[in-house]
Amino acid sequence: MSPESKPAPSRIGTALRSPGAQPRGGLVPQPKIDKRPTYLLSRVYTEGSHTLAGYKKAGGYAALEKVLRTPLSYAQVIEIVKDSGLRGRGGAGFSCGMKWSFMPDPTKDPRPRYLAINADESEPGTCKDRVLMERDPHGLIEGALIACYAMRAQAAYIYVRGEYRLSYDRMLAALAEARAAGLVGKNILGTDFSCEIWMHRGAGAYICGEETGLMESLEGKRGHPRPKPPFPAGFGLWGKPTTVNNVETIFNVPFIVEGGAAWYKTMGTEKSPGNILAGLSGHIERPGVYELPLGLPAREILEVYGGGVWKGRKLKAWIPGGSSCGLMPAALIDAKMDHDSIKAAGSMLGTAAMIFFDETACTVRAMEVIARFYDHESCGQCSQCREGTQWLSQIFRRIEHGKGRMEDIALLESLAKGMAPAKTICALADAAAIPTLASVKHFRHELEEHVKLGRCPFQTGSQIAIPELAHAH
Ligand SMILES: Cc1cc2nc3c(=O)[nH]c(=O)nc-3n(C[C@H](O)[C@H](O)[C@H](O)COP(=O)(O)O)c2cc1C
């Protein structure tokens, strides 16, 4: 083994935990590829892209003008979005237009109604909404206004991850500009459409990204998810009809309204149209946030956008869409990155936060870090999640540190199966169980090797004493 390819002691932990894993600032030059149009990041590289002047110079607020001046009816806007096939970018990939159409008819249900924009962005590896809020906040404001118009919502609340100070500041400044220009507030652009947009900062809890936890938190309560039903469209914020959408989902809307559904469907695949922001991190040459059409093979994304595995090393594992999707083996790197193809390959598109691990990485160490995260973030309401995440974390920890037993592998599997699918109020338990099952399925040999050796084969110096570790029965 050359010194260059020697395992570096704790790189996996660092890759998942530290800000270094998140591309600094997120923005890196996009490779120019013929016949592959980009629109989401079309403005972000320009100086002043976060200001109203910069946004207007780039043609901003034309979609809102089109909606209000034509005028397009509420139903027409929803129909365009539905017809475009836009799927939510927050993880679940649900049809955006369909979700909007679940909001009750205001002539029959006159309660106030709201849009909540999920900018909590806490799934490990995910770092794309931040680029949009920091560099193109007016794009999100315009999308929010059109969405509120279509759903006849009085106000939008943007719930921003607490650590995203710059995102919050840029959004606040953009909102002040938009309000002063008559774009937010009463009688927008001199029409009878009125809409408010408010900002709210989270306090660094992953659970507050879950849509009902987010609403509880926005209401000033502890971010404990609510059982569903009732669904947010019927009983959302303050018990009123509410739609929760991810930042990137809403950001797509003005482009769809301007370009039309047919244009939108020229990109991506039939069932996953459009472009997506993929956040590439881990052991690659060019980590960053890239805009690419849905449906590209993961290998192409790694090589063309990410510059390949760093230091000329080989790929061992990769995560397609944030840590809850689990580690896939290198053998599956030809899977395509759209909702259906990646599901057929046994994983999920998630938030398209792709994390790559080179041949020196330890998948058990990676799982130790991932499991600890979900244990830390479980809100504790459901026993399967509260207890299950704690045990998963402890078991991965003891295996990684040479204290595991062979039976622990079956125990991991049975615990994860007892937690998911859908056995709890929200999907945080699933988020911990899915990567556990993937680890047992694809990397069982590494778990076994740790147990047999009584240490981590990849990390010297991991022989720390951990007497507090108990054994689950
Ligand atoms: C534990 C947990 C955390 C979540 N965190 C986020 C998040 O940070 N951002 C986000 O957009 N969606 C997150 N989601 C998904 C949301 O519940 C919801 O599905 C999403 O905001 C809907 O937006 P979309 O339809 O536009 O994708 C999370 C879900 C769970 C179960």
PDB file of C-alpha atoms in Angstrom, residues 152-364:
ATOM      1  CA  ARG A 152     -55.509  31.586  -1.976  1.00  0.00           C
ATOM      2  CA  ALA A 153     -53.290  31.653   1.077  1.00  0.00           C
ATOM      3  CA  GLN A 154     -53.013  34.877   3.075  1.00  0.00           C
ATOM      4  CA  ALA A 155     -49.447  34.353   4.161  1.00  0.00           C
ATOM      5  CA  ALA A 156     -46.316  32.289   3.716  1.00  0.00           C
ATOM      6  CA  TYR A 157     -43.972  31.429   6.580  1.00  0.00           C
ATOM      7  CA  ILE A 158     -40.391  30.563   5.725  1.00  0.00           C
ATOM      8  CA  TYR A 159     -38.904  28.318   8.421  1.00  0.00           C
ATOM      9  CA  VAL A 160     -35.122  28.617   8.161  1.00  0.00           C
ATOM     10  CA  ARG A 161     -32.602  26.310   9.782  1.00  0.00           C
ATOM     11  CA  GLY A 162     -31.154  28.150  12.785  1.00  0.00           C
ATOM     12  CA  GLU A 163     -27.552  27.765  11.643  1.00  0.00           C
ATOM     13  CA  TYR A 164     -28.294  29.427   8.285  1.00  0.00           C
ATOM     14  CA  ARG A 165     -27.603  32.985   9.399  1.00  0.00           C
ATOM     15  CA  LEU A 166     -26.712  34.328   5.944  1.00  0.00           C
ATOM     16  CA  SER A 167     -29.787  32.679   4.361  1.00  0.00           C
ATOM     17  CA  TYR A 168     -31.966  34.311   6.996  1.00  0.00           C
ATOM     18  CA  ASP A 169     -30.365  37.733   6.640  1.00  0.00           C
ATOM     19  CA  ARG A 170     -30.522  37.666   2.840  1.00  0.00           C
ATOM     20  CA  MET A 171     -34.170  36.570   2.892  1.00  0.00           C
ATOM     21  CA  LEU A 172     -35.051  39.321   5.385  1.00  0.00           C
ATOM     22  CA  ALA A 173     -33.289  41.971   3.303  1.00  0.00           C
ATOM     23  CA  ALA A 174     -34.950  40.744   0.105  1.00  0.00           C
ATOM     24  CA  LEU A 175     -38.355  40.774   1.793  1.00  0.00           C
ATOM     25  CA  ALA A 176     -37.835  44.349   2.943  1.00  0.00           C
ATOM     26  CA  GLU A 177     -36.954  45.362  -0.632  1.00  0.00           C
ATOM     27  CA  ALA A 178     -39.929  43.466  -2.058  1.00  0.00           C
ATOM     28  CA  ARG A 179     -42.297  45.015   0.490  1.00  0.00           C
ATOM     29  CA  ALA A 180     -41.029  48.515  -0.291  1.00  0.00           C
ATOM     30  CA  ALA A 181     -41.555  47.841  -4.011  1.00  0.00           C
ATOM     31  CA  GLY A 182     -45.175  46.747  -3.515  1.00  0.00           C
ATOM     32  CA  LEU A 183     -44.387  43.108  -4.244  1.00  0.00           C
ATOM     33  CA  VAL A 184     -45.283  41.809  -0.784  1.00  0.00           C
ATOM     34  CA  GLY A 185     -48.141  43.006   1.430  1.00  0.00           C
ATOM     35  CA  LYS A 186     -51.389  44.634   0.419  1.00  0.00           C
ATOM     36  CA  ASN A 187     -52.543  44.986  -3.213  1.00  0.00           C
ATOM     37  CA  ILE A 188     -49.493  43.504  -4.831  1.00  0.00           C
ATOM     38  CA  LEU A 189     -48.560  45.213  -8.121  1.00  0.00           C
ATOM     39  CA  GLY A 190     -51.720  47.340  -7.720  1.00  0.00           C
ATOM     40  CA  THR A 191     -54.036  44.308  -7.983  1.00  0.00           C
ATOM     41  CA  ASP A 192     -56.450  42.972  -5.387  1.00  0.00           C
ATOM     42  CA  PHE A 193     -54.020  40.180  -4.482  1.00  0.00           C
ATOM     43  CA  SER A 194     -52.569  40.640  -0.986  1.00  0.00           C
ATOM     44  CA  CYS A 195     -50.079  38.344   0.674  1.00  0.00           C
ATOM     45  CA  GLU A 196     -47.642  38.512   3.571  1.00  0.00           C
ATOM     46  CA  ILE A 197     -44.394  36.600   3.932  1.00  0.00           C
ATOM     47  CA  TRP A 198     -42.811  36.069   7.348  1.00  0.00           C
ATOM     48  CA  MET A 199     -39.476  34.605   8.342  1.00  0.00           C
ATOM     49  CA  HIS A 200     -38.935  32.240  11.256  1.00  0.00           C
ATOM     50  CA  ARG A 201     -35.622  30.858  12.507  1.00  0.00           C
ATOM     51  CA  GLY A 202     -35.393  27.332  13.849  1.00  0.00           C
ATOM     52  CA  ALA A 203     -33.116  26.438  16.747  1.00  0.00           C
ATOM     53  CA  GLY A 204     -31.157  23.590  15.214  1.00  0.00           C
ATOM     54  CA  ALA A 205     -33.470  20.595  15.524  1.00  0.00           C
ATOM     55  CA  TYR A 206     -33.728  18.078  12.676  1.00  0.00           C
ATOM     56  CA  ILE A 207     -37.226  17.091  13.782  1.00  0.00           C
ATOM     57  CA  CYS A 208     -38.471  20.603  13.010  1.00  0.00           C
ATOM     58  CA  GLY A 209     -37.926  19.802   9.315  1.00  0.00           C
ATOM     59  CA  GLU A 210     -40.688  17.217   9.509  1.00  0.00           C
ATOM     60  CA  GLU A 211     -43.719  19.096   8.279  1.00  0.00           C
ATOM     61  CA  THR A 212     -45.929  18.762  11.350  1.00  0.00           C
ATOM     62  CA  GLY A 213     -43.008  19.280  13.748  1.00  0.00           C
ATOM     63  CA  LEU A 214     -42.255  22.420  11.749  1.00  0.00           C
ATOM     64  CA  MET A 215     -45.786  23.684  12.214  1.00  0.00           C
ATOM     65  CA  GLU A 216     -45.736  23.019  15.963  1.00  0.00           C
ATOM     66  CA  SER A 217     -42.444  24.877  16.199  1.00  0.00           C
ATOM     67  CA  LEU A 218     -43.795  27.791  14.142  1.00  0.00           C
ATOM     68  CA  GLU A 219     -46.703  27.993  16.575  1.00  0.00           C
ATOM     69  CA  GLY A 220     -44.178  28.443  19.370  1.00  0.00           C
ATOM     70  CA  LYS A 221     -44.398  24.950  20.779  1.00  0.00           C
ATOM     71  CA  ARG A 222     -41.920  22.108  21.122  1.00  0.00           C
ATOM     72  CA  GLY A 223     -41.312  20.595  17.655  1.00  0.00           C
ATOM     73  CA  HIS A 224     -43.164  17.349  18.245  1.00  0.00           C
ATOM     74  CA  PRO A 225     -44.675  15.894  15.052  1.00  0.00           C
ATOM     75  CA  ARG A 226     -48.436  15.459  15.003  1.00  0.00           C
ATOM     76  CA  PRO A 227     -50.150  12.229  14.026  1.00  0.00           C
ATOM     77  CA  LYS A 228     -51.633  12.293  10.511  1.00  0.00           C
ATOM     78  CA  PRO A 229     -54.550  12.404   9.728  1.00  0.00           C
ATOM     79  CA  PRO A 230     -55.606  15.138  10.044  1.00  0.00           C
ATOM     80  CA  PHE A 231     -53.358  16.271   7.186  1.00  0.00           C
ATOM     81  CA  PRO A 232     -52.028  19.834   6.988  1.00  0.00           C
ATOM     82  CA  ALA A 233     -54.382  20.770   4.119  1.00  0.00           C
ATOM     83  CA  GLY A 234     -57.282  20.378   6.556  1.00  0.00           C
ATOM     84  CA  PHE A 235     -55.621  21.065   9.898  1.00  0.00           C
ATOM     85  CA  GLY A 236     -52.281  22.806   9.579  1.00  0.00           C
ATOM     86  CA  LEU A 237     -50.822  25.927  11.164  1.00  0.00           C
ATOM     87  CA  TRP A 238     -53.065  27.083  14.006  1.00  0.00           C
ATOM     88  CA  GLY A 239     -55.493  24.422  12.861  1.00  0.00           C
ATOM     89  CA  LYS A 240     -56.000  26.135   9.488  1.00  0.00           C
ATOM     90  CA  PRO A 241     -55.527  24.721   5.968  1.00  0.00           C
ATOM     91  CA  THR A 242     -51.785  24.711   5.235  1.00  0.00           C
ATOM     92  CA  THR A 243     -49.431  23.427   2.577  1.00  0.00           C
ATOM     93  CA  VAL A 244     -45.824  22.649   3.430  1.00  0.00           C
ATOM     94  CA  ASN A 245     -43.317  22.756   0.590  1.00  0.00           C
ATOM     95  CA  ASN A 246     -39.564  22.651   0.363  1.00  0.00           C
ATOM     96  CA  VAL A 247     -37.582  25.754  -0.749  1.00  0.00           C
ATOM     97  CA  GLU A 248     -36.403  24.204  -4.020  1.00  0.00           C
ATOM     98  CA  THR A 249     -39.937  23.018  -4.873  1.00  0.00           C
ATOM     99  CA  ILE A 250     -41.311  26.554  -4.549  1.00  0.00           C
ATOM    100  CA  PHE A 251     -38.267  27.973  -6.351  1.00  0.00           C
ATOM    101  CA  ASN A 252     -39.194  25.918  -9.444  1.00  0.00           C
ATOM    102  CA  VAL A 253     -42.651  27.493  -9.675  1.00  0.00           C
ATOM    103  CA  PRO A 254     -41.922  30.860 -11.385  1.00  0.00           C
ATOM    104  CA  PHE A 255     -39.868  29.057 -14.041  1.00  0.00           C
ATOM    105  CA  ILE A 256     -42.745  26.657 -14.721  1.00  0.00           C
ATOM    106  CA  VAL A 257     -45.300  29.476 -14.890  1.00  0.00           C
ATOM    107  CA  GLU A 258     -43.116  31.420 -17.322  1.00  0.00           C
ATOM    108  CA  GLY A 259     -41.786  28.579 -19.433  1.00  0.00           C
ATOM    109  CA  GLY A 260     -44.898  26.384 -19.343  1.00  0.00           C
ATOM    110  CA  ALA A 261     -45.381  22.760 -18.403  1.00  0.00           C
ATOM    111  CA  ALA A 262     -44.310  21.511 -21.851  1.00  0.00           C
ATOM    112  CA  TRP A 263     -40.936  23.256 -21.553  1.00  0.00           C
ATOM    113  CA  TYR A 264     -40.441  21.879 -18.064  1.00  0.00           C
ATOM    114  CA  LYS A 265     -41.072  18.356 -19.243  1.00  0.00           C
ATOM    115  CA  THR A 266     -38.292  18.601 -21.829  1.00  0.00           C
ATOM    116  CA  MET A 267     -35.889  18.130 -18.898  1.00  0.00           C
ATOM    117  CA  GLY A 268     -35.535  15.096 -16.666  1.00  0.00           C
ATOM    118  CA  THR A 269     -37.566  11.929 -17.130  1.00  0.00           C
ATOM    119  CA  GLU A 270     -41.248  11.360 -17.833  1.00  0.00           C
ATOM    120  CA  LYS A 271     -42.115  10.697 -14.187  1.00  0.00           C
ATOM    121  CA  SER A 272     -39.437  12.941 -12.648  1.00  0.00           C
ATOM    122  CA  PRO A 273     -39.324  16.006 -14.887  1.00  0.00           C
ATOM    123  CA  GLY A 274     -37.125  19.055 -14.505  1.00  0.00           C
ATOM    124  CA  ASN A 275     -33.722  19.742 -13.072  1.00  0.00           C
ATOM    125  CA  ILE A 276     -32.626  19.097  -9.514  1.00  0.00           C
ATOM    126  CA  LEU A 277     -29.970  20.579  -7.275  1.00  0.00           C
ATOM    127  CA  ALA A 278     -27.614  17.805  -6.249  1.00  0.00           C
ATOM    128  CA  GLY A 279     -25.280  18.467  -3.316  1.00  0.00           C
ATOM    129  CA  LEU A 280     -22.134  16.434  -3.814  1.00  0.00           C
ATOM    130  CA  SER A 281     -19.876  15.796  -0.833  1.00  0.00           C
ATOM    131  CA  GLY A 282     -17.434  13.317   0.644  1.00  0.00           C
ATOM    132  CA  HIS A 283     -14.327  11.867  -0.985  1.00  0.00           C
ATOM    133  CA  ILE A 284     -14.535  13.563  -4.385  1.00  0.00           C
ATOM    134  CA  GLU A 285     -12.467  16.113  -6.238  1.00  0.00           C
ATOM    135  CA  ARG A 286     -15.098  18.836  -6.657  1.00  0.00           C
ATOM    136  CA  PRO A 287     -17.717  18.881  -3.896  1.00  0.00           C
ATOM    137  CA  GLY A 288     -20.496  21.375  -4.482  1.00  0.00           C
ATOM    138  CA  VAL A 289     -24.084  22.049  -5.417  1.00  0.00           C
ATOM    139  CA  TYR A 290     -24.803  21.291  -9.079  1.00  0.00           C
ATOM    140  CA  GLU A 291     -27.907  21.645 -11.209  1.00  0.00           C
ATOM    141  CA  LEU A 292     -28.595  18.635 -13.360  1.00  0.00           C
ATOM    142  CA  PRO A 293     -31.532  16.935 -15.041  1.00  0.00           C
ATOM    143  CA  LEU A 294     -33.249  14.150 -13.116  1.00  0.00           C
ATOM    144  CA  GLY A 295     -32.434  10.710 -14.450  1.00  0.00           C
ATOM    145  CA  LEU A 296     -28.645  10.970 -14.939  1.00  0.00           C
ATOM    146  CA  PRO A 297     -26.629   7.903 -13.955  1.00  0.00           C
ATOM    147  CA  ALA A 298     -24.962   8.449 -10.571  1.00  0.00           C
ATOM    148  CA  ARG A 299     -21.643   7.518 -12.165  1.00  0.00           C
ATOM    149  CA  GLU A 300     -21.910  10.426 -14.589  1.00  0.00           C
ATOM    150  CA  ILE A 301     -22.765  12.809 -11.777  1.00  0.00           C
ATOM    151  CA  LEU A 302     -19.773  11.612  -9.775  1.00  0.00           C
ATOM    152  CA  GLU A 303     -17.346  11.812 -12.675  1.00  0.00           C
ATOM    153  CA  VAL A 304     -18.535  14.790 -14.727  1.00  0.00           C
ATOM    154  CA  TYR A 305     -19.775  17.050 -11.925  1.00  0.00           C
ATOM    155  CA  GLY A 306     -17.896  15.785  -8.878  1.00  0.00           C
ATOM    156  CA  GLY A 307     -14.612  15.293 -10.732  1.00  0.00           C
ATOM    157  CA  GLY A 308     -14.441  11.632  -9.691  1.00  0.00           C
ATOM    158  CA  VAL A 309     -13.235  10.026  -6.463  1.00  0.00           C
ATOM    159  CA  TRP A 310     -10.426  12.068  -4.952  1.00  0.00           C
ATOM    160  CA  LYS A 311      -6.730  11.179  -4.992  1.00  0.00           C
ATOM    161  CA  GLY A 312      -7.267   8.640  -7.781  1.00  0.00           C
ATOM    162  CA  ARG A 313      -8.817   6.208  -5.327  1.00  0.00           C
ATOM    163  CA  LYS A 314     -11.635   3.773  -5.947  1.00  0.00           C
ATOM    164  CA  LEU A 315     -15.219   4.246  -4.870  1.00  0.00           C
ATOM    165  CA  LYS A 316     -16.429   2.013  -2.062  1.00  0.00           C
ATOM    166  CA  ALA A 317     -19.889   3.353  -1.241  1.00  0.00           C
ATOM    167  CA  TRP A 318     -22.242   6.235  -1.950  1.00  0.00           C
ATOM    168  CA  ILE A 319     -25.439   7.702  -0.574  1.00  0.00           C
ATOM    169  CA  PRO A 320     -27.921   8.983  -3.173  1.00  0.00           C
ATOM    170  CA  GLY A 321     -30.002  11.530  -1.252  1.00  0.00           C
ATOM    171  CA  GLY A 322     -28.960  12.261   2.319  1.00  0.00           C
ATOM    172  CA  SER A 323     -27.980   9.960   5.160  1.00  0.00           C
ATOM    173  CA  SER A 324     -31.480   8.474   5.610  1.00  0.00           C
ATOM    174  CA  CYS A 325     -31.177   6.789   2.191  1.00  0.00           C
ATOM    175  CA  GLY A 326     -28.378   4.504   3.346  1.00  0.00           C
ATOM    176  CA  LEU A 327     -25.061   3.474   1.849  1.00  0.00           C
ATOM    177  CA  MET A 328     -25.129   1.852  -1.586  1.00  0.00           C
ATOM    178  CA  PRO A 329     -22.211  -0.253  -2.817  1.00  0.00           C
ATOM    179  CA  ALA A 330     -19.998   0.994  -5.651  1.00  0.00           C
ATOM    180  CA  ALA A 331     -21.419  -1.799  -7.831  1.00  0.00           C
ATOM    181  CA  LEU A 332     -24.705   0.152  -8.015  1.00  0.00           C
ATOM    182  CA  ILE A 333     -23.153   3.427  -9.165  1.00  0.00           C
ATOM    183  CA  ASP A 334     -24.814   3.087 -12.583  1.00  0.00           C
ATOM    184  CA  ALA A 335     -28.256   3.586 -10.993  1.00  0.00           C
ATOM    185  CA  LYS A 336     -30.087   6.573 -12.414  1.00  0.00           C
ATOM    186  CA  MET A 337     -30.920   9.525 -10.204  1.00  0.00           C
ATOM    187  CA  ASP A 338     -34.667   9.874 -10.592  1.00  0.00           C
ATOM    188  CA  HIS A 339     -37.382   8.817  -8.150  1.00  0.00           C
ATOM    189  CA  ASP A 340     -38.349   5.537  -9.808  1.00  0.00           C
ATOM    190  CA  SER A 341     -34.940   4.313 -10.986  1.00  0.00           C
ATOM    191  CA  ILE A 342     -33.256   4.847  -7.649  1.00  0.00           C
ATOM    192  CA  LYS A 343     -36.167   3.147  -5.893  1.00  0.00           C
ATOM    193  CA  ALA A 344     -35.765   0.170  -8.243  1.00  0.00           C
ATOM    194  CA  ALA A 345     -32.081   0.117  -7.234  1.00  0.00           C
ATOM    195  CA  GLY A 346     -33.186  -0.218  -3.604  1.00  0.00           C
ATOM    196  CA  SER A 347     -32.765   3.328  -2.313  1.00  0.00           C
ATOM    197  CA  MET A 348     -34.365   6.781  -2.510  1.00  0.00           C
ATOM    198  CA  LEU A 349     -33.713  10.041  -4.285  1.00  0.00           C
ATOM    199  CA  GLY A 350     -34.277  11.941  -1.022  1.00  0.00           C
ATOM    200  CA  THR A 351     -32.816  15.422  -1.339  1.00  0.00           C
ATOM    201  CA  ALA A 352     -30.242  14.374  -3.976  1.00  0.00           C
ATOM    202  CA  ALA A 353     -27.530  14.999  -1.367  1.00  0.00           C
ATOM    203  CA  MET A 354     -24.982  12.552  -2.715  1.00  0.00           C
ATOM    204  CA  ILE A 355     -22.184  11.494  -0.362  1.00  0.00           C
ATOM    205  CA  PHE A 356     -19.279   9.463  -1.713  1.00  0.00           C
ATOM    206  CA  PHE A 357     -16.896   7.218   0.245  1.00  0.00           C
ATOM    207  CA  ASP A 358     -13.556   6.059  -1.120  1.00  0.00           C
ATOM    208  CA  GLU A 359     -11.960   2.645  -0.653  1.00  0.00           C
ATOM    209  CA  THR A 360     -10.253   3.659   2.596  1.00  0.00           C
ATOM    210  CA  ALA A 361     -13.530   4.548   4.290  1.00  0.00           C
ATOM    211  CA  CYS A 362     -15.106   2.443   6.988  1.00  0.00           C
ATOM    212  CA  THR A 363     -18.834   1.926   6.429  1.00  0.00           C
ATOM    213  CA  VAL A 364     -19.312   0.894  10.063  1.00  0.00           C
TER     214      VAL A 364
END
